[in-house]
Amino acid sequence: MARKKSKQPSDKKKGGLRDNGTQKSNPGFRGNHQVSVVPKTTSFIGAGVVALLAIVIFSALSLSNNDLQSKIQNDGGQTPKEAFLKWFVDNGGTFYPIGLGKDRTVNVTIGEFPSYGGWGLALPIPPASCPPSKGGGDCPSSSSSDGEQQCETNDEHSPILIKHLDPLFTVPSSIIISVESILDTYASPSSPLYLSDFYRVVNKILTNSFPRGPGLAKRGMGLVQQDVVIAMYLMVEDCVNHHSDLFHNDSEEGSRWGPYLDVLPQYTIPRLDTFGDEEYAALRDENLEYTGRNSKRLLEEMYFKGDNDGGTNSLKTVVIDMIQQKNGSKSSPLDIPESCISFETFHRFVAIVSSRAMVLKGVKHLTPLAEMINYSPKLPVESNDEGKDLIRAPFDLYHTLSEDNSITVRSDRDIFLTDTDADTGAIQIFEDYGPVDSSLFLEAHGFVPFANPNNCAVIPGSSFLRRNVASGRLDATAELVLQALKALHLIHPEQRKFESLEDVCARDDLSLVEDGNTVGRKPASDSIAVASLLLSDDGSFSWDQIEKDTGESFESLRHKCIAATRSGYAERIEVNCARYPGSGSIVKQALETAAIRSISETEEKILLQLQQADSEGKDRLAVALRFRIEERKILGRIAHFQDDIGRRKQPNATNQREPGNLGVKLVAFNSFIESLELPINKIEPKLAGDMRIGAFATEDLAVDDAYISLAPNSVIDVANAVAGEEKTSKFAALLRKYSNLGDPQRNDGFDALLIYLLHERFVRAENSRWWPYLDLLPSIEEMSVFHPLFFQEEDINRHLAGSDIRGFILRYQRRAAERHSALSSDLDANLVLGTEILLDKQKVDWATAVLDSRSIWWDGKRHLSPLLDLVNADVKGRAHETRLEDSKDTGHQVAVTRASRRVLRGEQIFENYAQPNYLLFSYHGFIIEENPNDCALLDGLYIHRSDPGAKNAHRLRSMTPSFCIRDKASVEELAEFFRVKYNLSTENSSESKIDANVRPYLTEVLEERIARLVEATSTKVDVDPSSHARFIRQLLKDDLKHFHHALNTHVLVQN
């Protein structure tokens, strides 16, 4: 089985993700009878409980602030643990006390955990601190955000010792090792250890070994290059630490890093590049073997040969120079012990840095104490609620780099006290290293987790294909696959023959690592979908079920794909060959079949080999076999995965429309509106059938009559949100941070309003001043039925195939996801809103949809306006406008809305949103029939730098414009784009912008859109009666009408 080379560590590690966490294993670590990080049967229960499931063999004394200080007073006979803790505190390390009740606190410490291969972070539990079930002792408490001790429990009544995001300790910059700190030591002329050739030589070696890298630099270096430089520094300090008697420098005694070096592994971590022939043979993974062997070869070349000049300028010679410089006596060179400068020592420290240094913003930081935290996976947030769609909190949320370059480590989970912990005297504290599969743990850390929800198994691309294609024989259909994959940029453009798909790494939930997390982009799934449709027959998958669910037969789907491929248009190929109805189910079925083909041996057979390796003490061989076992388990689960074809997750119908409940909410809302004392109010809310709620006139209104005016305190906007909070509160500080009030050009305050809306709706809830308004808004369950931000990607592909609205909505979802991801990494936002709210995708999408669908603009700013935002839309009268006017009653300006048409008392009042249906649908979830503002969205065009007219692109409003095709002016705007793109001249005799030079391009793009829409609307069976499906069908028909009109009236007919 071959693993893709893209899975090498250098490709997997990214800034902000701790791809190299802590190494915890001695050789043979995680033996067959030892306890794994998390038992498989409990790997997805609450993460705080997970932290307690490992066997804890540590029984340390409590180390409170006073205890620690008194313990480290004794300089004689210190254990490595005691010396390290003293060194940490003496150098400015800070512990954050953890309350145990009655003014008793402890600090985290380190303990020995043999089942985890050595040290780990621990919370000592004094004997007097017993859980309630023990019937005595103190109730451990956790510090609140205000510093008060609060006794808390989880649902099982286990006391919470440490809450999610509680700070544990801060590591000062003075004891954090990075390439920058090393350059300051050996490459800065002002440093006493300055080596004039250090930068030049190391930079040349790194540049030779990594030609595409920046060489030796403070920023932008690859992770392996950083490992090498930091390892050299550690070699020097370790030599001084172990051979201090040989050094003549009287300015210091030994290495200042001695206590830290003494708790680092004294053996070479059994990571991938330490394997030999036997281990690689057992691994049975060609590309992992290539990765491991190539890594060791490269390290050896850099260490011994360096710049290919016979070793005169190698990393080894640099290390020797560094040691001599550290010695401080140039007249009598030090006779350096071989153990200080051997390749084995270099390799050991490279492995230590690789497995222990955390990566923040692309920079590796070897951070004492932080790197001792062992791995255990966790759910994104502590929660017993089922059905939550939670995003993953980023690694840097728990490892914050301050302006002074110190790093504060926070708990990534709640940690509870149980009877077992009280008996053992300590709790081991874990952390999740990030969403990486176990190949990275093998490559960089030297162990294989028993429970890694992000692990995946490689499935060879050939396992997805028919035998004759996989063997490379000529096949006309395979040529179509090749064309389709090239058009979608899923295969190298110069490949001339299709023989196999790329290998994929599949998780046991059938998600694919190669698909990534970007909305609208699933390259691996797309490739499998294309091959499955074109290379299978109608009996190989459940095509009959797909026809029943979607109305599309296998023959019809395949015919559309072939026609699209022959057309050469990427959009048509994508929707007809990769995102066709039911493609998601087909991909899952293909994965099941491919997994079955990939299984070559039973788990029992590998386990027997593992038992033999353990009994013979072959530790590295055991690690290789454990990796194979974990992959085999995943393949087995995939092979037996049962996919419910056509199953759709339906919202709870009881929560979608509750007229009676709405009536009660309206009563409370009307009382709230009365309390606002609006200067003018001539409307009232009532139930409005399918429109849910509408605004009805309380008296006759003539055109231009003001029917509502809003004072500043009656609307939600950025200024009011900030002003309404106490200036010293954390919430106010967060709002100011995102409000950008001093820079209105930066954004419209969306982020600040998003935070405010989440806080008022889900944190303050009934205690919010705005609760009657917020409670009246559509719920998450209601919104998920009609608002496109909540639509599943497969449904968008299915219903909007052929329309550029599909891409528009996917980009809208992508922007929302990116905003959510950025906000979730903000520590202040997490502390104010609570991670259980901030990581909840449905809650954040709800708030985003509310702002996008209900904001009303005046004075260049967005506002949420209770009552006014209940006015529904139609197309009569002038476009809606709310503007500031002077109030005769108050003397201040108020926002006034005037009637655009005559309305009688008791009639529902409407406003003309003056928007095309694709915008109404995308942001509001509805359309208006016979909409005079409607148009067909034409998107996906761009100016490439190789285009003949690229130099004139400044004449256009955008390099990637979109067009709203409805009339001659819009077609002329499109014609101008093509005129610039292709550097076309204008016919002298033509007064029209649509001349013979540009007409072919217009014809081609319009005919291509028409062909797509004809295909999309050709399905005979109408299987989806939902309102949004009806809206989409109408959108497609109207788009087809607009494109036909543009082509026949303004392009083909010469004016």
PDB file of N, CA and C in Angstrom, residues 48 147 205 221 258 319 347 382 385 439 453 550 632 733 735 752 894 925 955:
ATOM      1  N   GLY A  48     -13.322  16.161  29.092  1.00  0.00           N
ATOM      2  CA  GLY A  48     -12.806  16.265  30.437  1.00  0.00           C
ATOM      3  C   GLY A  48     -12.726  14.903  31.104  1.00  0.00           C
ATOM      4  N   GLY A 147     -11.975  36.014  39.421  1.00  0.00           N
ATOM      5  CA  GLY A 147     -11.032  35.644  40.457  1.00  0.00           C
ATOM      6  C   GLY A 147     -11.664  35.008  41.678  1.00  0.00           C
ATOM      7  N   ILE A 205      24.402  25.827   3.801  1.00  0.00           N
ATOM      8  CA  ILE A 205      24.049  24.414   3.936  1.00  0.00           C
ATOM      9  C   ILE A 205      22.540  24.226   3.774  1.00  0.00           C
ATOM     10  N   MET A 221      11.211  30.059   7.516  1.00  0.00           N
ATOM     11  CA  MET A 221      11.941  28.805   7.360  1.00  0.00           C
ATOM     12  C   MET A 221      10.989  27.615   7.422  1.00  0.00           C
ATOM     13  N   GLY A 258      20.832  23.380  31.870  1.00  0.00           N
ATOM     14  CA  GLY A 258      21.068  22.065  32.450  1.00  0.00           C
ATOM     15  C   GLY A 258      19.837  21.394  33.034  1.00  0.00           C
ATOM     16  N   VAL A 319      28.957  23.025  14.629  1.00  0.00           N
ATOM     17  CA  VAL A 319      28.739  22.660  16.026  1.00  0.00           C
ATOM     18  C   VAL A 319      30.065  22.693  16.801  1.00  0.00           C
ATOM     19  N   HIS A 347      21.071  13.521  15.704  1.00  0.00           N
ATOM     20  CA  HIS A 347      19.793  12.913  15.347  1.00  0.00           C
ATOM     21  C   HIS A 347      18.841  12.899  16.546  1.00  0.00           C
ATOM     22  N   GLU A 382     -16.644  20.878  25.534  1.00  0.00           N
ATOM     23  CA  GLU A 382     -17.381  20.037  26.459  1.00  0.00           C
ATOM     24  C   GLU A 382     -18.872  20.255  26.247  1.00  0.00           C
ATOM     25  N   ASP A 385     -24.896  18.003  24.654  1.00  0.00           N
ATOM     26  CA  ASP A 385     -25.942  18.192  23.667  1.00  0.00           C
ATOM     27  C   ASP A 385     -25.628  17.388  22.423  1.00  0.00           C
ATOM     28  N   SER A 439       0.051   9.149  10.906  1.00  0.00           N
ATOM     29  CA  SER A 439       1.335   9.097  10.207  1.00  0.00           C
ATOM     30  C   SER A 439       2.259  10.206  10.698  1.00  0.00           C
ATOM     31  N   PRO A 453      -9.120  10.282  16.577  1.00  0.00           N
ATOM     32  CA  PRO A 453     -10.287  10.445  15.707  1.00  0.00           C
ATOM     33  C   PRO A 453      -9.943  11.038  14.355  1.00  0.00           C
ATOM     34  N   THR A 550     -33.812  11.161  -6.520  1.00  0.00           N
ATOM     35  CA  THR A 550     -33.546  12.402  -7.251  1.00  0.00           C
ATOM     36  C   THR A 550     -34.266  12.517  -8.587  1.00  0.00           C
ATOM     37  N   ARG A 632      -5.447  -0.819   9.612  1.00  0.00           N
ATOM     38  CA  ARG A 632      -6.288  -1.977   9.291  1.00  0.00           C
ATOM     39  C   ARG A 632      -7.652  -1.851   9.959  1.00  0.00           C
ATOM     40  N   ALA A 733     -14.796  45.789  26.014  1.00  0.00           N
ATOM     41  CA  ALA A 733     -13.470  45.806  25.383  1.00  0.00           C
ATOM     42  C   ALA A 733     -13.471  44.982  24.102  1.00  0.00           C
ATOM     43  N   LEU A 735     -16.097  44.393  22.155  1.00  0.00           N
ATOM     44  CA  LEU A 735     -16.865  45.140  21.142  1.00  0.00           C
ATOM     45  C   LEU A 735     -16.038  46.268  20.548  1.00  0.00           C
ATOM     46  N   ALA A 752     -18.460  43.149  15.013  1.00  0.00           N
ATOM     47  CA  ALA A 752     -18.889  43.618  16.338  1.00  0.00           C
ATOM     48  C   ALA A 752     -20.357  43.295  16.574  1.00  0.00           C
ATOM     49  N   VAL A 894     -33.661  61.331  14.002  1.00  0.00           N
ATOM     50  CA  VAL A 894     -34.198  59.990  14.114  1.00  0.00           C
ATOM     51  C   VAL A 894     -34.232  59.380  12.723  1.00  0.00           C
ATOM     52  N   GLY A 925     -33.606  34.046   1.657  1.00  0.00           N
ATOM     53  CA  GLY A 925     -34.260  32.749   1.574  1.00  0.00           C
ATOM     54  C   GLY A 925     -35.582  32.743   0.858  1.00  0.00           C
ATOM     55  N   ARG A 955      -9.080  49.247 -16.412  1.00  0.00           N
ATOM     56  CA  ARG A 955     -10.307  49.871 -16.908  1.00  0.00           C
ATOM     57  C   ARG A 955     -11.554  49.200 -16.363  1.00  0.00           C
TER      58      ARG A 955
END
